[in-house]
Amino acid sequence: MRRLILFRHAKTERAAPGQADLDRELTDRGRGDAATMGAYIASHGLAPSHVLVSPARRTRQTWDIMAPRIAPPPRTAIDERIYDASPERLFRLVETADPDAASLLIVGHNPGLHELAVALTATGDIDAREQLQEKFPTSALAVLDFAFKDWRDLHPQSARLDRFISPRLLAGTV
C-alpha cells in the first residue's frame, strides 16, 4: 500500500504591488488553520514518512507550523517542481517519488493539487468525493490510498479517497 496526502497551503495575504507571488505570507487565519490541520494529521495517524514542499514562502510557512505536531519527523525536502505545477507535472513527481516513501505528503498549490486529486480518485466515500470535486480550499487535505507498492505503478483513477478534510469541514461550517 502507498498513501499520498495532498495539502494545499494555508490562507495567504494578497500580493502587494510589486510583490513576487513566491513571497506571499500566511494570514493570521492561515497560521491557525495550519496548526489545526497539523494537529489533525497527528491525531488521526496520518503522519507521512516523506514530505515535499513547494519553495513558495506560504507553503514553507504552512509546513513549518504543521511539522512540529507530527511525529516521528518525516524526511522533508523543498521541491522546485511543485510551485505553479500542472497536474501532469505533479503526477510525474509522485510517480518518481522515493521508493522508501510509503506515505508521501505534498504541500502545494491549486489548481494543480485539485486537478491531480480528482484525476487520481476512483473510489471512496461519496460525500468526500463530491466535496473534492467541488473545490480544494486553502488548508484542505486529500488522503489518497493506493493498492500498489511502487509509485511507478501510479495511473489515473487508481486511488481510493480515504478522506477530504478542511478546517471548515472540521468546524462543521460548510
Short mmCIF file of C-alpha atoms in Angstrom, two decimals:
data_model
loop_
_atom_site.label_atom_id
_atom_site.label_comp_id
_atom_site.label_asym_id
_atom_site.label_seq_id
_atom_site.Cartn_x
_atom_site.Cartn_y
_atom_site.Cartn_z
CA MET A 1 0.00 0.00 0.00
CA ARG A 2 1.01 3.59 -0.68
CA ARG A 3 -0.60 6.74 0.67
CA LEU A 4 -0.48 10.20 -0.92
CA ILE A 5 -1.60 13.23 1.06
CA LEU A 6 -2.15 16.38 -0.94
CA PHE A 7 -2.23 19.53 1.19
CA ARG A 8 -2.97 23.00 -0.13
CA HIS A 9 -1.09 25.75 1.69
CA ALA A 10 -2.93 27.81 4.29
CA LYS A 11 -4.68 31.15 3.68
CA THR A 12 -2.34 33.88 2.43
CA GLU A 13 -2.26 37.61 2.09
CA ARG A 14 -2.98 39.18 -1.25
CA ALA A 15 0.13 40.18 -3.16
CA ALA A 16 1.20 43.76 -2.54
CA PRO A 17 2.04 45.86 -5.60
CA GLY A 18 5.37 44.65 -6.93
CA GLN A 19 5.50 41.68 -4.56
CA ALA A 20 6.52 38.38 -6.10
CA ASP A 21 3.93 35.61 -5.77
CA LEU A 22 6.60 33.38 -4.21
CA ASP A 23 6.93 35.86 -1.33
CA ARG A 24 3.30 35.97 -0.17
CA GLU A 25 2.90 35.15 3.53
CA LEU A 26 0.24 33.46 5.62
CA THR A 27 -2.51 35.45 7.29
CA ASP A 28 -3.37 35.00 10.96
CA ARG A 29 -6.22 32.71 9.89
CA GLY A 30 -3.79 30.75 7.75
CA ARG A 31 -1.40 30.22 10.65
CA GLY A 32 -4.28 28.99 12.83
CA ASP A 33 -5.59 26.69 10.10
CA ALA A 34 -2.13 25.21 9.51
CA ALA A 35 -1.84 24.44 13.23
CA THR A 36 -5.30 22.88 13.26
CA MET A 37 -4.57 20.68 10.27
CA GLY A 38 -1.15 19.64 11.60
CA ALA A 39 -2.84 18.54 14.82
CA TYR A 40 -5.48 16.69 12.77
CA ILE A 41 -2.83 14.80 10.81
CA ALA A 42 -1.03 13.84 14.02
CA SER A 43 -4.14 12.81 15.96
CA HIS A 44 -5.57 10.72 13.11
CA GLY A 45 -2.47 8.65 12.42
CA LEU A 46 -1.76 10.30 9.08
CA ALA A 47 1.88 11.19 9.72
CA PRO A 48 3.76 10.82 6.42
CA SER A 49 7.18 9.25 6.04
CA HIS A 50 8.22 11.81 3.40
CA VAL A 51 7.19 15.41 2.68
CA LEU A 52 7.77 17.54 -0.41
CA VAL A 53 7.14 21.28 -0.06
CA SER A 54 6.89 23.97 -2.72
CA PRO A 55 9.55 26.69 -2.40
CA ALA A 56 6.91 29.43 -2.04
CA ARG A 57 7.06 31.25 1.30
CA ARG A 58 3.42 30.40 2.09
CA THR A 59 3.94 26.65 1.63
CA ARG A 60 7.14 26.67 3.68
CA GLN A 61 5.39 28.63 6.45
CA THR A 62 2.45 26.21 6.35
CA TRP A 63 4.76 23.22 6.74
CA ASP A 64 6.86 24.94 9.44
CA ILE A 65 3.69 25.32 11.53
CA MET A 66 2.46 21.77 10.87
CA ALA A 67 5.75 19.89 11.21
CA PRO A 68 6.29 20.15 14.99
CA ARG A 69 2.92 18.46 15.55
CA ILE A 70 3.88 15.39 13.50
CA ALA A 71 5.94 12.57 14.94
CA PRO A 72 8.14 10.95 14.07
CA PRO A 73 9.56 13.80 11.98
CA PRO A 74 9.24 12.89 8.30
CA ARG A 75 12.01 13.23 5.75
CA THR A 76 11.34 16.67 4.23
CA ALA A 77 12.57 18.43 1.08
CA ILE A 78 11.78 21.66 -0.71
CA ASP A 79 11.00 20.75 -4.32
CA GLU A 80 11.04 23.46 -7.00
CA ARG A 81 8.84 21.36 -9.29
CA ILE A 82 5.77 21.85 -7.07
CA TYR A 83 5.45 25.62 -7.49
CA ASP A 84 2.97 26.50 -10.25
CA ALA A 85 2.86 22.83 -11.26
CA SER A 86 0.33 21.35 -13.62
CA PRO A 87 -1.41 18.15 -12.55
CA GLU A 88 0.75 16.31 -15.10
CA ARG A 89 3.95 17.61 -13.53
CA LEU A 90 2.71 16.66 -10.05
CA PHE A 91 1.77 13.21 -11.37
CA ARG A 92 5.36 12.72 -12.60
CA LEU A 93 6.69 13.96 -9.26
CA VAL A 94 4.67 11.32 -7.39
CA GLU A 95 5.46 8.63 -9.94
CA THR A 96 9.19 9.18 -9.38
CA ALA A 97 8.97 9.59 -5.58
CA ASP A 98 11.48 7.94 -3.30
CA PRO A 99 10.69 4.19 -3.30
CA ASP A 100 11.00 4.25 0.51
CA ALA A 101 8.16 6.79 0.75
CA ALA A 102 5.29 4.60 1.91
CA SER A 103 3.36 7.76 2.75
CA LEU A 104 4.06 10.98 0.84
CA LEU A 105 2.73 14.44 1.72
CA ILE A 106 2.92 17.23 -0.85
CA VAL A 107 2.38 20.81 0.35
CA GLY A 108 1.49 22.80 -2.75
CA HIS A 109 -0.91 24.92 -4.71
CA ASN A 110 -4.06 24.98 -6.77
CA PRO A 111 -5.14 24.35 -9.42
CA GLY A 112 -2.57 21.55 -9.79
CA LEU A 113 -3.28 19.78 -6.49
CA HIS A 114 -7.03 19.88 -7.02
CA GLU A 115 -6.83 18.58 -10.56
CA LEU A 116 -4.37 15.82 -9.57
CA ALA A 117 -6.60 14.67 -6.68
CA VAL A 118 -9.63 14.49 -8.95
CA ALA A 119 -7.69 12.68 -11.69
CA LEU A 120 -6.35 10.04 -9.29
CA THR A 121 -9.57 9.38 -7.35
CA ALA A 122 -11.60 6.37 -8.43
CA THR A 123 -13.44 5.31 -5.28
CA GLY A 124 -14.08 6.34 -1.71
CA ASP A 125 -16.77 7.98 0.38
CA ILE A 126 -19.27 9.58 -1.98
CA ASP A 127 -19.70 12.74 0.13
CA ALA A 128 -15.94 13.26 0.35
CA ARG A 129 -15.60 12.73 -3.40
CA GLU A 130 -18.33 15.30 -4.10
CA GLN A 131 -16.67 17.83 -1.79
CA LEU A 132 -13.34 17.22 -3.50
CA GLN A 133 -14.92 17.66 -6.94
CA GLU A 134 -16.42 20.98 -5.86
CA LYS A 135 -13.26 22.72 -4.66
CA PHE A 136 -9.94 22.31 -2.85
CA PRO A 137 -9.80 25.26 -0.42
CA THR A 138 -6.76 26.52 1.45
CA SER A 139 -5.59 24.21 4.25
CA ALA A 140 -7.54 21.29 2.77
CA LEU A 141 -6.07 17.83 2.57
CA ALA A 142 -6.94 14.87 0.42
CA VAL A 143 -5.76 11.45 1.60
CA LEU A 144 -5.44 9.01 -1.30
CA ASP A 145 -4.69 5.32 -0.81
CA PHE A 146 -3.29 3.04 -3.50
CA ALA A 147 -3.21 -0.77 -3.64
CA PHE A 148 0.25 -0.90 -5.23
CA LYS A 149 3.69 -0.97 -3.58
CA ASP A 150 5.66 1.05 -6.14
CA TRP A 151 4.99 4.69 -7.05
CA ARG A 152 5.90 3.84 -10.66
CA ASP A 153 2.58 1.94 -10.85
CA LEU A 154 0.66 5.20 -10.42
CA HIS A 155 -2.05 5.79 -13.00
CA PRO A 156 -5.22 7.90 -13.29
CA GLN A 157 -8.23 6.65 -11.36
CA SER A 158 -6.02 4.40 -9.21
CA ALA A 159 -6.79 5.82 -5.76
CA ARG A 160 -9.37 5.39 -3.08
CA LEU A 161 -10.13 8.71 -1.42
CA ASP A 162 -9.74 7.92 2.27
CA ARG A 163 -10.83 11.41 3.31
CA PHE A 164 -11.07 15.02 2.24
CA ILE A 165 -10.81 17.49 5.13
CA SER A 166 -10.57 21.25 5.54
CA PRO A 167 -10.74 23.49 8.61
CA ARG A 168 -14.29 24.47 7.67
CA LEU A 169 -15.35 20.84 7.35
CA LEU A 170 -13.81 20.13 10.75
CA ALA A 171 -15.72 23.05 12.24
CA GLY A 172 -18.94 21.90 10.54
CA THR A 173 -19.44 25.29 8.87
CA VAL A 174 -19.66 24.19 5.25
#
